[in-house]
Every structure is written in structure tokens, then in C-alpha cells.
Amino acid sequence: MNLDVNLAEYRRTARTWLEANARADDAQEADGIARAKEFMARLYDAGYSGITWPARWGGQGLTQAEERAFAAESRDFTLPTYVFSIGLGMTGPTLVDRGTDAQRERFVRPLLRGEEIWCQLFSEPGAGSDVASLQTRAVRDGDDWVVNGQKVWTSVAHHADWGLLLARTDVDVPKHKGLTMFVVNMRHPGVTVRPLKDMSGRANFNEIFFDDVTIPDEHRVGEVNDGWSVAVTTLLHERLSISSGVGMGTRRDDPTALDGLRRLVDTTDPLVRDELVELHIRSRALALFNQRLAQETKAGVFPGARGSAAKLLLAELTMYQADLATRLAGPSAVVGEDNPLSQAISLAPGMALGGGTNEIMRNIVGDRVLNLPPEPRVDKTVPFKDLKVGTQA
Amino acid sequence: MNLDVNLAEYRRTARTWLEANARADDAQEADGIARAKEFMARLYDAGYSGITWPARWGGQGLTQAEERAFAAESRDFTLPTYVFSIGLGMTGPTLVDRGTDAQRERFVRPLLRGEEIWCQLFSEPGAGSDVASLQTRAVRDGDDWVVNGQKVWTSVAHHADWGLLLARTDVDVPKHKGLTMFVVNMRHPGVTVRPLKDMSGRANFNEIFFDDVTIPDEHRVGEVNDGWSVAVTTLLHERLSISSGVGMGTRRDDPTALDGLRRLVDTTDPLVRDELVELHIRSRALALFNQRLAQETKAGVFPGARGSAAKLLLAELTMYQADLATRLAGPSAVVGEDNPLSQAISLAPGMALGGGTNEIMRNIVGDRVLNLPPEPRVDKTVPFKDLKVGTQA
Amino acid sequence: MNLVLSPEQQELRDTVRSFLGTVSPLPKVREGYDPDVYARLNGELGLSGLIVPEEYGGSGAGFAELAVVLTETGAALLPGPFLATTFAAIALTRVPDKELLTGIAEGRVVATLAQPAGDDGLVAESADGGVAVRGTLARVLGGMEAGVLLVPARTGDGMVLVAVDLTGEGVTRTPLETLDITRGQARIELDGARGRVLGASPQDDGIGDRLAVALAAEQLGVLRASLDSIVAYAKIRVAFGRYIGSYQGVKHKLADMHCKLEQAESIVRFAAWAADESPEELPAAAALAQAYVGRACFEVARDHLLLHGGIGFTWEHDAHLFYKRAKTDEVLLGPPRIHRARLADLLEL
Amino acid sequence: MNLVLSPEQQELRDTVRSFLGTVSPLPKVREGYDPDVYARLNGELGLSGLIVPEEYGGSGAGFAELAVVLTETGAALLPGPFLATTFAAIALTRVPDKELLTGIAEGRVVATLAQPAGDDGLVAESADGGVAVRGTLARVLGGMEAGVLLVPARTGDGMVLVAVDLTGEGVTRTPLETLDITRGQARIELDGARGRVLGASPQDDGIGDRLAVALAAEQLGVLRASLDSIVAYAKIRVAFGRYIGSYQGVKHKLADMHCKLEQAESIVRFAAWAADESPEELPAAAALAQAYVGRACFEVARDHLLLHGGIGFTWEHDAHLFYKRAKTDEVLLGPPRIHRARLADLLEL
């Protein structure tokens, strides 16, 4: 009872702080780095960055309850925290869980205070769904490691000071057993960041090239060749940070959602009306599933792999909505400057391709929710150098 | 030119014969065995049974052209030849291709003349899609073989005199390498034929039990342990005989096809009209594909595995049609004596489950039409006795 | 909004599931309606009185609980008039009638509800203390088992809901051949059958919405049991040396079916909650429940049958029982498009 | 009915395919319209005159041949005004005009056809020997490249088809940003632009049906090329130590896509045959072609992109070019439901 009173008080204080410090014009845009850093410093100093992180490394040492309370209040504001999302959601928690004390001491507080920006360097052109087949090499050289290779799909890399890098350190053992995790200085010579345009023409991601980049051994995270277990920690945090966003409902201004679409199309046509009914049915079905997962989480039942079902459905719904909207709107959907329907159909595949394809999601649901027998695996025992990887005939 | 004249003449003669000998009330029913045998004898004596089969074994020794001409004329008649279809389409051609001269001498002419009825005994409860994993055993005993086991999905077995039986003769070699093909006397003691009711409540198939049934070695077809290659011959003939039926269009009295359905439902409702349009689109798409395959075949380009695409589409269309018809008709679709819509929805899955499931068809199209890489196989090298088969934990 | 079962509701679910697993396993389901099982269901578990208000001798539970129970009776393909009596009880709670509600709560009265469409309406005329009812009902759920039929009828004073005594004179009942062999329907001809007027029969009385929610709960059970059955089979059936559930062709389809289950369950919880707590959300929730769950249920039952392979096509296997119940339920309240049309209206499209 | 290509048609197909593979490979497609390629297409292959009657200097071929060619230009995502000029030629063969048809056949004239919907109609008034045309067209295919615009316009004597000189005065053309970066559209404002009346513009002149067939042939090509691309990739891309095409999750989807290709190809052949040989079957065949092939093309292009995985989402990869062409083509003649509505009417539903 007393706890609830404290929580309510916490919440009121948070709201007051947010009202005083969040700005109506804070967009989640990359060019506002100075504003973002300045805001993050104030957020940290007010005690709202790293709420559940250990106090010893610069966090607040509070509970999920406070974190949820702050998150709930934040929803009414647009906070300029996008460039910190990889650090806060993935690389930071990984360092807290698996880093050395020296690494925690060096990296965690600047990360929470927004002084340093982080990115994550796992995926490669030849290793997407199958991250563990990556080919970027790190070779020991005295007290250092020398890295060569290419990473891809890296968000915020063009602003990043540090990256969490997974690299291959042994090719004579099976693929999962020859990986090591490092912290790499993104300002180091030999690191080239190149914007990667997606099919909509925008560059929301980057490619990173490593050309004889040196990393001191003290920036290794976890044991040599134990990088996969560290990566699993990171991916777990990634999944949690994505799934906590699931269920927040569609953006109110989404032109392909029912409320936007009904204003664009001819609802006197019974066939159009029925298509909109179908859109309503599918949207509600997923929204209610997400709400149920959220209620269960609140009640202490964690979604686990069922979150992959929600991700799969969201990917399918996104594609279906954009397709339906363009079909209903007809020729006007595909011409015109910054046409929101053209943008929607150009971006829709991204939901299925980021964070695991639909096929990977179906595997996860089949294997881990329904406990179906696994496929025969051909890649778990072969030394990496003998394994087929990437693209080859 | 002269050939065409001869063919036209052949066709006219055939038609005259059919008009004189086929009866309007000839239903394809099993209880008309006497009539069926009597008709078949006349058909044979007139030279229209086994048109392309070698004259030496009792066939007519003519070409595909005459066979197609007769088939084209026959379409306007209902011939009582159903109980002979397995013999004519599958087991007979197998004996012609792979039997000994003694076997051909003994079996082919009575088969063509309708004096003996044949069935095919491959599938088992534990071996459906994966026929080669069958468990019925044939054990050598002097000049004989002794058979024990169970077969299933056997058409016309309750009328059959002879069966083409695939049985396991060696469990110490991989599954494909320990099978042998036999001709089994269906009247032999120890052969039990039990009707198998399908989900519509009708018994169109049988289960066959073999309990110490003796087969003389002279009734073995092909070498010992080479039965799989004989079975491949049979299955090839099965596919040809099924695919020649594909493309004949839907039955005119099908209550779930557009012409039947439009009389049953409320076509003033625009949504109902659009559902019927969808039905038309899907039906026409498949019908035109089948017609194209038929035209290509006529031009000498054989469909091969593309026929599996047509079979897959037919299975899906059949299920879709029955589902749609019952949805449109509403509550009246599922009650009433011999309700054709109830029958349609009860029989619809049969098209997907007979002659290879939809999954098997997709594998065939993927492997043999698109030449995609095969799945890793775990069953090709293991001795049969060590292989997982049927249903087990 | 509450989409999660309380501990009490989970206990109710477990109790009903275990009870039905014992007294009404699938081999018994094939034998059809067993009045003894029905009596125990009402006696030992008190299910017939679940949503009957306490003042009428029931438990006064809500739709959240009813949905839990119907999901289990659906999963078990329970034969007999449980759903029919539930439909009747839903109608009776809208025009409270002490005698019938109490009879249902006590398990004495087996009832059913008919909603004749269009011109098939019945006519009721005053006759010694009650009404004499005339007309024909082409298809009545549980029509052979029920003792009382609730049905709207026309009188001189407009439409009323009447309770017709099906055991008395002037009643001809003919059992119908049904696709679903586990639950019957009957044709009922009334020629001066004795009835009693329960009250006016308003057009929008919320009864239809509640029937839709109740049916969706049953459909959720049929869907879940179908999926459970094929998932279990995929773990023991071998083809080409591997369990069929290890093939992506099967695995991915089962994953999609699981996605339908998750969404169907969420919708049923929401609709049941709306029936209990949020009358203004109920109409759209009920239409959504039928539009989504009815379709998902048939699709999953269909695919579960197909994925069984040849054995799923046999009469002996149970797959067709689920498939036929799913199809029958999908059209029970009318052609499914009526639910979509209702949604279009409610969304003001 | 003829659904199989003749040896001559196969040769035509191979010639066009090989020509486009050399002069207009995908890296070049990204650069957009190249008048030199267009000139060679018309000069060396004579494609612009393909369906122009011989008396006007063309090859006098039928839709069967046109469909073969458009399938190849579709598969190659050929940029520029080939489809637009084909549309114009189709209209011109219905109101034969020697000058324009000859110009198109000789490759001198690049034309396009617009069919304004509803109230967006144009007005033509007599003016020194021709007409002056006024009005605005929101989206004209190939509007920047064409020198002549064919469009229905209203005169005092009713609707006529006019040919507007787009290079003269009174014409304002604005290139539009298009989803499909390989082929442009333009907004065209006409303020007294010079035009010439070609003839009356009857409502049911068969032009719309022929446009639908021509577009479906292009869509068939986009579909086929998309499928070819992902099938090839599935044979070389590895995940978890296996080629992705060996997974049923991919293989079965590709098999379904192949089924769509087989049906789409059959329908296009049928519709082209109907355009040549069976006018009474053409309307339903044309509506079927758009209703089936338009949808199938987008679905296959979509799935081919998705199955490429992350690389399919990049600007550098070609997958999105096919995806965007497929979507653009699907709505080119209007919202796809108009084809279904037409079918409903033709089937007398």
C-alpha cells in the first residue's frame, strides 16, 4: 500500500519534470545531436536514465515499477533519445551483465549521461538471420587485436563513439565457438561508416568497413571464443527492448491505418467498406493480442517466444495495410511528392526484414512455443572454415 | 494426310461402336460388376482395350493418336470401366514394362478383357507420403514368399482378383533397397479386405490385412530387393493416368462451382457477387492452366512435374470452393439429408490427401520444376531396422 | 479491460477440462448426447446455472466465466444441449423469468432458443391462460433434446418472446441429418403448441451479441483442441526418417495457426469482458468475435485435418469431428458475412 | 483457343529477351529512359510497329505477338514510353489514323494515351484547322517523353478522341515523383493546346480491354523475372550451412509462386488470343487478366523481395524495382476492384 503511494508520488514528480524539460518540437532526428546530448545529461542528472541499472555503475538502482511508471508518463512526450537507444537497450545492459569492472567503470556512466553514443556491430552482408556465420576477423597481435571485415544494418553508427563488435577469432572450430565480443572505438582510423540507403531511398542504416582496426585486449567483452554467449545476452536485451514497444498501437497519423484510410477512399462502395472491415478485424486482433501480452507481463507471466508471434503478425499486418491502402486508393497512391502511401508501401517490407524474417519468427514459434522437433542441423559441428556461408554456388 | 484420314475414320468407327454398346444408365458403380465385365469383354473384342499395348501380349499395338481419338469420343459416354482403372492405368502397364514373359502371358490379356480385376497395394498406415518406409514383410520360404502386414487406401480391393504388392524383404539395408514387388492372389486365405470409411461416411477404400499369405516366387516382379524401381514405374503410370484426367473441367452438376452456387445464394448482395467473382477467377485460372498443359502435351511437350502444380491447385480450389459455398449458403449448408454442400465440405479434403499431400506437391514443384537444392536426407543411408518410421515418440 | 484469467477462472477451466476429459472423452463423443453426462455437468459442476443470477438459484457468474466453460466444452466437442440451453439462459436473463431460469439453474429444464429469419416467423394466439403457437422452424439447435423452446412470435400486440412446451401437444419434431455428428438439430412444426409469453421481444436487446460471444468461446475451444491435436501428432509422426513437425512446411503452418489461436483467445477475452463490463463496446466486440474467431476456427480445424495426412480423412480418426463442428459453428448464427456487415455499420463505414 | 507459343513467337521472344539483356540490363534501367535504346528497339526490332497494320507501315502482328514482347519488356523493366506508345497504338488501330500510325511504326512518333476519369474531362474547341484543347490531366504515363497525347475530349458534337501536340504551345508538363523509379508519369496542363480530332470516342470501343491485356502481358514479365531472381538466389544463398532454397519455408513459397506464374501465363495467352480471335470473349478475358495477373504479379514481386532477406530492402539491390513496378502496374488502370466489378457484370452476377 505504502509502495503504491510512493509510486504515485514518483510518477507525479516524473511528470512534472517531463513537462518542464521535454520540448514540443523535440523530433527524433539525427541532426539534433547537440540537443539530444544536452537533454540526456539533464535526464540523467534528474535520475531518470538507467532507472533499474546498478547504482555502483551509475544507475539509479530502482525497480521495474519505477521504470514502467516513468515509461508510462513519457508516452505523452516526444523525447530526443533516439541516438541513445542502442546503448540504453542493448550494448549498455550487455556491459553491465558481462563486462569487466574496468569496462563498466569506463563506459556505463557516460553512456547513461548521453556523453557517448553507441552502436551494435553484429550483422554482415553474408550473415543476417544466421548471425553466427559472420566473417569479420579479429586476429591477436600482442596486447591488441586487429580487425578486418564489414558490418551492415547498423543504426546510428554515423554518430557513434563506440560499437559492440562481434568478430571471428577462430575458424578451426564450429561457427558458434570461434567468436569473440569487443568494444571498438568508432573514431579509430580504418573504421569507415557509409550510409546505406534502403528501398525507400532513405539512409536509416549504415555499412561499416574495418580495415586493420586495432582494439586493445582490455576492450574484449567476455572470454576469447565465448562471444556467442555474450551476443545471446545482447540479443535477449534487444528482444526485450523491442517487445516492450509492441502493443503501443498504431501511430495515429498512419495513412494506411483505418482512421487515415477511411478518409482517403470511397466508403460508399460496399466492397471498399468490407476491405476496411477486414483491416479493422486484423488490426484489432493483433492489438488485443499485444494488450494481453502486456497484461500478462504485468502479472508476472513473461511472453518469451510468444513475442515472436506478435512480431510476425505485426510484419504481416504492416505489409497487408500498405498493400490494401494502395489498392484502394488506386493510381494516386503511387505518384506525387512525399506521397504517404508510396512511402508506406516502400517501407512496409522493413518490418518483416528487420529483427528476424518472418521465416525465422515462424521457426521460433514452432520450436520454442509449440516445442516442435528441430530441423536437422548441418552447421553445428563443422569447423567454420569448412562451412558454407554467405552467398556461393 | 492419309494418316489423318485414317484417324478420322478410326474415330467415326469408334463413335459408332460406342453409340451401339455404351448404355445411358451405365453408372460407374461397383455393384454392376457383371455388367462391367460383360462390357469390358466386348470393348476388348472390338479392339478398344489396350489400344497402345503390345499386340504380343494381347494389346492392339496402335499409337497414342488412336488412344487419344478413342478417349475423345468416349467423353460423351459414361463407360462402366471404373473397377478396371487400377489394372489398366497402373498394374497392367507395370507388368508389361517389368514382368516376365510368363507373367505377361498369364495376366495381361485377362486384365484387358476384364476377366480379372486388379488392385495396387503400396500405402500403409505408417507409410503414406513416404511409401518406401513401408513395413509389410515378405520372407522367403523355399520357392515361396510368406507375407504379413497391412495395406491401406486400396481402391476396388473388395472386387480384386489380383494385387500388385510392394513388401519389405530386407531390413538390414536402407529403406529403398530392401523392397520387392509381387503379384498376390487376393482370393488367397489370409487376405482380409475390410472397407475403410472416409470422413464423409462412405467406404470408397479398403484396408487389407495379410496373415501368412503365400506367394510363389514366379509371381515376383523384378529382382529381389529391386522393388522400388518397379514401384517408380507404377507411380509414373499412375501420374500419367491421373494427369490425363486433369483439365477436363469441373463437373457440370457440382453445387460448389459457380453455375451451381449462383442459384443457391443471394447475388443481389455485392459482397456475395464479389465472392463469386473470386471463385470464377480461381476456377478459370486453373482451367486455363490445365488447357495449356493439355495443348502442350498434344504438341509434344510433356508436363512432367508441372502436373504436380496442377494437382496442388486443384486440391486448393476444391477446398476453397466447398468452404466458400458453405459460407455463402449459411446454416442451411450443414443440415438436411444428402445435402450436396455438406457432402462437398466432407469430401473436399480428399483431393489434398489422395495422390500426395499439398506439402509433397510443393516439394515436387520446388525440386523438379524449379530445381531447388534438396533437403538434407536422414533416411537414405540408415539400415531400415534403425530408421524411425510410422508413428513413434 | 481484462484479458487475463484470474486464479479462480483458471481453476474453473482446469476443473471443467479434467471433468470432461474423464466423463466425455472423444470416443464417447461419437455416441452423441448422453443425458447422464449432462446431468453430472449441471449437478456436480453446476454449469447450467453458471450465468443464472443468484436470486434464481444460479451462480450469477459473468461472461468471463461462461467463456472459460464454453471454451472447454468446445475443445471437448461436448454433445447435447449445453450450448442450446446456454443460449436460452442468455435470452431469459434479458427477460427474467423465475420459473425457467430456476429450472435451468437446477438442471431440470433443457431449453433452446430459435431466431427465425425473415418470413419464417411464428404466430401466437391467446389460449386458455397462455398462447397457442403456430409455425415451422427449419433448424433448431438441440431441438430433439430440449423441453422448452424460446422463440419470438407475433401477437396482436407485436413481437413477444414465448416459451413453448416442446413435450406437449401440437409439436412435431424431426431430427435432421447434420454435418456435425456430435450435436443435433431438429425441424420443429408447431400447430397450436402451448406457450407462455415471457415479455416483449425488442429488436436490439443485446441477446444476439451475447450469443455471438458465447459461440466464439466455444469456437476458441474447437480451435485450440484442433491445434493441440496436430501439434502432438507432428511430434510423433515420422516421414522420410524425420518427425513431420521438424519440416518447415509443417512447422511454419503450425506457427501461423498458433498466431490465430493467440489472437482468437485475446478477442474472446475482450468480448466476454465487454459483455460483462462495457455494454457500449459489446456490439462491435461481438461482431469482431464472430468475424475473426469463426473463420480462424474453421481454418485451423481444416489445416489440422489436412496436416494429419491420409489418416485425417478417415472416419475413425477424430479430425473430421473438429472440422465439421468448426464449419457448423461458423454458420450457426447465419452466413458469416452478416457479422462483417454489422461491423461495417458499427464502425460507421 | 491457342495457349501455346508458335515457333515464330518463341523466336520473337528469344530475340527481344536477348536484345534487352544486352542493351538494357538492370544497372542501366536505374538510369531511366534512354532514347537510343528506344530507337534501336523500334529500328532494329521494329517493335513500335508490331501491331500497326501493314498498310500503315507496321508488321500487322496480333496481340499474341504483342503479349510476347510486352512480357519481355516487363521482365526487363524497360524504362521509357514503350508501353505508353503501345497504348496509343491500340487506340489508333480502333480509329485508324494514317499519319500517327505510320509515325509510330517508323519510330518517329512517341505517343501516349490518357483516359481521364469522372469530371476531369478535357474540352476541345475548333481552332484554325484543328482544335484547341483545355484541361488538366493529373497523371499521364510517359507524359514527359511523348510528343503526342491521345485523349478523349468534349466538343459541341459529343466526345471525340483528339491527338494533342505536346511539343507545341499551351502545354505545361510537370514530371511527377513516382514510386516506380524506372518509368515516369507527368502532370499535363493544356491551355489551348493544338489538337486534331481523330474520330468519335465511343464508350465501348474495346480499347480498355486491349489496354488491360497489354498491361497484363507486362505484368506477367515482371512476375516471371521476380520469380527467376529469387529462385536463382535461393540456390546460392546460404543460411545455417544450407542453401535457403533447401528449406521448405522457402521452397514451398516458391512452389506457390510458380503456380501463380503458370496460371498467369495461361490467362495472358488466353486473353491475347481472345483479343485477336474472339471479340465476344475479350471483355471477360481482359477483366480476368487484370484481376488475376495484376494481383499475382504484386504478390510474387512482394514475396520475392521478402525472401531475399535484408539485402532485398536495400536501394542497391534490384528487388525493389520489380516490387514498385508491380504495385504501380496493379493500379495503373484504376483501383483493381474495377476489374472485379466488370467481371461481375459480364458474368451477369
Short mmCIF file of C-alpha atoms in Angstrom, two decimals, chain C residues 108-309:
data_model
loop_
_atom_site.label_atom_id
_atom_site.label_comp_id
_atom_site.label_asym_id
_atom_site.label_seq_id
_atom_site.Cartn_x
_atom_site.Cartn_y
_atom_site.Cartn_z
CA ARG C 108 -34.32 -29.64 -14.58
CA VAL C 109 -35.04 -27.68 -17.74
CA VAL C 110 -33.35 -28.30 -21.06
CA ALA C 111 -34.13 -25.37 -23.31
CA THR C 112 -33.21 -23.91 -26.65
CA LEU C 113 -33.58 -20.63 -28.46
CA ALA C 114 -34.59 -20.10 -32.06
CA GLN C 115 -34.31 -16.92 -34.05
CA PRO C 116 -36.36 -17.39 -37.20
CA ALA C 117 -35.20 -15.23 -40.07
CA GLY C 118 -37.38 -13.23 -42.46
CA ASP C 119 -40.84 -14.58 -43.15
CA ASP C 120 -40.42 -17.79 -41.18
CA GLY C 121 -41.93 -16.09 -38.14
CA LEU C 122 -44.30 -17.78 -35.72
CA VAL C 123 -47.72 -16.62 -34.66
CA ALA C 124 -49.03 -16.82 -31.10
CA GLU C 125 -52.71 -16.56 -30.21
CA SER C 126 -54.22 -16.36 -26.76
CA ALA C 127 -55.47 -19.71 -25.49
CA ASP C 128 -56.56 -20.83 -22.03
CA GLY C 129 -54.10 -18.93 -19.82
CA GLY C 130 -51.27 -18.93 -22.33
CA VAL C 131 -50.78 -18.82 -26.06
CA ALA C 132 -51.14 -21.30 -28.88
CA VAL C 133 -48.16 -21.10 -31.22
CA ARG C 134 -48.15 -21.91 -34.91
CA GLY C 135 -45.42 -22.07 -37.48
CA THR C 136 -42.39 -24.02 -38.59
CA LEU C 137 -38.75 -23.75 -37.61
CA ALA C 138 -36.48 -25.30 -40.20
CA ARG C 139 -33.45 -25.82 -37.94
CA VAL C 140 -33.38 -25.71 -34.16
CA LEU C 141 -30.17 -26.40 -32.26
CA GLY C 142 -30.78 -29.15 -29.69
CA GLY C 143 -34.36 -29.30 -30.91
CA MET C 144 -34.75 -33.02 -30.07
CA GLU C 145 -33.27 -32.73 -26.59
CA ALA C 146 -34.91 -29.52 -25.39
CA GLY C 147 -38.12 -29.47 -23.38
CA VAL C 148 -38.69 -25.78 -23.83
CA LEU C 149 -38.28 -23.62 -26.88
CA LEU C 150 -37.81 -19.88 -26.61
CA VAL C 151 -38.74 -18.08 -29.78
CA PRO C 152 -40.03 -14.70 -30.91
CA ALA C 153 -43.63 -14.81 -32.12
CA ARG C 154 -46.11 -12.33 -33.46
CA THR C 155 -49.19 -11.48 -31.43
CA GLY C 156 -51.81 -8.84 -31.80
CA ASP C 157 -49.67 -6.67 -29.51
CA GLY C 158 -46.48 -7.05 -31.52
CA MET C 159 -43.48 -9.32 -31.22
CA VAL C 160 -43.03 -11.22 -27.99
CA LEU C 161 -40.69 -13.85 -26.70
CA VAL C 162 -42.64 -17.04 -25.97
CA ALA C 163 -41.65 -20.21 -24.17
CA VAL C 164 -43.12 -23.20 -25.98
CA ASP C 165 -43.60 -26.55 -24.25
CA LEU C 166 -41.99 -28.98 -26.69
CA THR C 167 -43.24 -32.02 -24.80
CA GLY C 168 -46.90 -31.14 -25.19
CA GLU C 169 -49.41 -31.45 -27.99
CA GLY C 170 -49.22 -29.67 -31.33
CA VAL C 171 -45.47 -30.20 -31.60
CA THR C 172 -43.84 -32.30 -34.35
CA ARG C 173 -40.09 -32.69 -34.12
CA THR C 174 -37.99 -34.28 -36.83
CA PRO C 175 -34.31 -34.92 -36.24
CA LEU C 176 -32.16 -33.57 -39.07
CA GLU C 177 -29.18 -35.17 -40.68
CA THR C 178 -26.34 -32.85 -39.71
CA LEU C 179 -22.80 -32.40 -40.91
CA ASP C 180 -21.71 -32.28 -37.26
CA ILE C 181 -22.45 -35.77 -35.95
CA THR C 182 -21.70 -34.70 -32.39
CA ARG C 183 -24.57 -32.27 -31.96
CA GLY C 184 -28.05 -32.43 -33.42
CA GLN C 185 -30.61 -30.08 -34.84
CA ALA C 186 -34.30 -30.64 -35.46
CA ARG C 187 -37.07 -29.34 -37.62
CA ILE C 188 -39.95 -28.24 -35.41
CA GLU C 189 -43.53 -27.76 -36.54
CA LEU C 190 -45.85 -26.06 -34.13
CA ASP C 191 -49.55 -26.40 -34.70
CA GLY C 192 -51.22 -24.81 -31.71
CA ALA C 193 -48.44 -25.77 -29.32
CA ARG C 194 -48.84 -24.47 -25.75
CA GLY C 195 -46.71 -21.47 -24.95
CA ARG C 196 -46.27 -18.73 -22.43
CA VAL C 197 -45.44 -15.08 -23.20
CA LEU C 198 -42.26 -14.01 -21.40
CA GLY C 199 -42.23 -10.40 -22.49
CA ALA C 200 -41.76 -8.09 -25.40
CA SER C 201 -39.07 -9.04 -27.91
CA PRO C 202 -37.22 -5.82 -28.71
CA GLN C 203 -35.06 -5.65 -31.78
CA ASP C 204 -31.81 -4.65 -30.15
CA ASP C 205 -31.86 -6.43 -26.86
CA GLY C 206 -28.19 -7.48 -26.72
CA ILE C 207 -29.18 -11.15 -26.93
CA GLY C 208 -27.68 -11.61 -30.40
CA ASP C 209 -24.39 -10.07 -29.30
CA ARG C 210 -24.21 -12.37 -26.30
CA LEU C 211 -24.96 -15.44 -28.41
CA ALA C 212 -22.12 -14.38 -30.69
CA VAL C 213 -19.71 -14.11 -27.77
CA ALA C 214 -20.81 -17.46 -26.31
CA LEU C 215 -20.39 -19.19 -29.65
CA ALA C 216 -16.98 -17.58 -30.18
CA ALA C 217 -15.87 -19.01 -26.83
CA GLU C 218 -16.88 -22.49 -27.99
CA GLN C 219 -15.08 -21.89 -31.30
CA LEU C 220 -11.95 -20.90 -29.43
CA GLY C 221 -12.06 -24.29 -27.74
CA VAL C 222 -12.50 -26.14 -31.03
CA LEU C 223 -9.60 -24.15 -32.49
CA ARG C 224 -7.33 -24.83 -29.52
CA ALA C 225 -8.09 -28.54 -29.40
CA SER C 226 -7.53 -28.89 -33.14
CA LEU C 227 -4.16 -27.20 -32.87
CA ASP C 228 -3.17 -29.26 -29.82
CA SER C 229 -4.06 -32.43 -31.67
CA ILE C 230 -1.97 -31.73 -34.75
CA VAL C 231 0.96 -30.35 -32.73
CA ALA C 232 1.02 -33.58 -30.72
CA TYR C 233 0.85 -35.67 -33.90
CA ALA C 234 3.64 -33.64 -35.54
CA LYS C 235 5.87 -34.72 -32.66
CA ILE C 236 5.34 -38.45 -33.12
CA ARG C 237 4.61 -38.96 -36.81
CA VAL C 238 7.63 -39.73 -38.97
CA ALA C 239 8.07 -39.25 -42.71
CA PHE C 240 11.35 -39.76 -44.54
CA GLY C 241 13.07 -40.55 -41.26
CA ARG C 242 12.14 -37.28 -39.52
CA TYR C 243 9.28 -36.14 -37.34
CA ILE C 244 6.93 -34.21 -39.58
CA GLY C 245 6.96 -31.31 -37.11
CA SER C 246 10.63 -30.78 -37.94
CA TYR C 247 9.79 -29.85 -41.55
CA GLN C 248 9.28 -26.14 -42.06
CA GLY C 249 6.37 -26.97 -44.37
CA VAL C 250 4.53 -28.23 -41.30
CA LYS C 251 6.24 -26.15 -38.63
CA HIS C 252 5.55 -22.80 -40.24
CA LYS C 253 1.91 -23.66 -40.80
CA LEU C 254 1.57 -24.66 -37.16
CA ALA C 255 3.22 -21.37 -36.15
CA ASP C 256 0.65 -19.47 -38.19
CA MET C 257 -2.11 -21.49 -36.56
CA HIS C 258 -0.69 -20.61 -33.17
CA CYS C 259 -0.82 -16.93 -34.13
CA LYS C 260 -4.52 -17.37 -34.88
CA LEU C 261 -5.05 -19.03 -31.52
CA GLU C 262 -3.35 -16.18 -29.66
CA GLN C 263 -5.46 -13.59 -31.41
CA ALA C 264 -8.68 -15.57 -31.12
CA GLU C 265 -8.13 -16.03 -27.41
CA SER C 266 -7.46 -12.33 -26.94
CA ILE C 267 -10.62 -11.42 -28.80
CA VAL C 268 -12.80 -13.85 -26.86
CA ARG C 269 -11.47 -12.47 -23.56
CA PHE C 270 -12.14 -8.95 -24.74
CA ALA C 271 -15.64 -9.75 -25.95
CA ALA C 272 -16.53 -11.58 -22.73
CA TRP C 273 -15.19 -8.65 -20.73
CA ALA C 274 -17.27 -6.27 -22.84
CA ALA C 275 -20.41 -8.39 -22.25
CA ASP C 276 -19.82 -8.11 -18.52
CA GLU C 277 -18.44 -4.62 -18.15
CA SER C 278 -18.76 -2.45 -21.22
CA PRO C 279 -22.16 -2.60 -22.91
CA GLU C 280 -21.26 0.12 -25.39
CA GLU C 281 -18.27 -1.87 -26.65
CA LEU C 282 -20.19 -5.14 -26.77
CA PRO C 283 -21.80 -4.92 -30.23
CA ALA C 284 -18.50 -4.32 -32.03
CA ALA C 285 -16.70 -6.83 -29.83
CA ALA C 286 -19.33 -9.49 -30.51
CA ALA C 287 -19.26 -8.93 -34.27
CA LEU C 288 -15.46 -8.96 -34.19
CA ALA C 289 -15.52 -12.21 -32.23
CA GLN C 290 -17.68 -13.98 -34.80
CA ALA C 291 -15.91 -12.43 -37.79
CA TYR C 292 -12.44 -13.36 -36.56
CA VAL C 293 -12.84 -16.42 -34.37
CA GLY C 294 -15.41 -18.20 -36.54
CA ARG C 295 -13.11 -18.01 -39.55
CA ALA C 296 -9.92 -18.76 -37.62
CA CYS C 297 -11.57 -21.77 -36.02
CA PHE C 298 -12.54 -23.32 -39.34
CA GLU C 299 -9.18 -22.55 -40.92
CA VAL C 300 -7.27 -24.15 -38.07
CA ALA C 301 -9.62 -27.16 -37.96
CA ARG C 302 -9.21 -27.54 -41.73
CA ASP C 303 -5.44 -27.31 -41.66
CA HIS C 304 -5.18 -29.61 -38.66
CA LEU C 305 -7.11 -32.22 -40.62
CA LEU C 306 -5.04 -31.76 -43.78
CA LEU C 307 -1.73 -31.91 -41.90
CA HIS C 308 -2.69 -35.28 -40.47
CA GLY C 309 -2.32 -36.70 -43.96
#
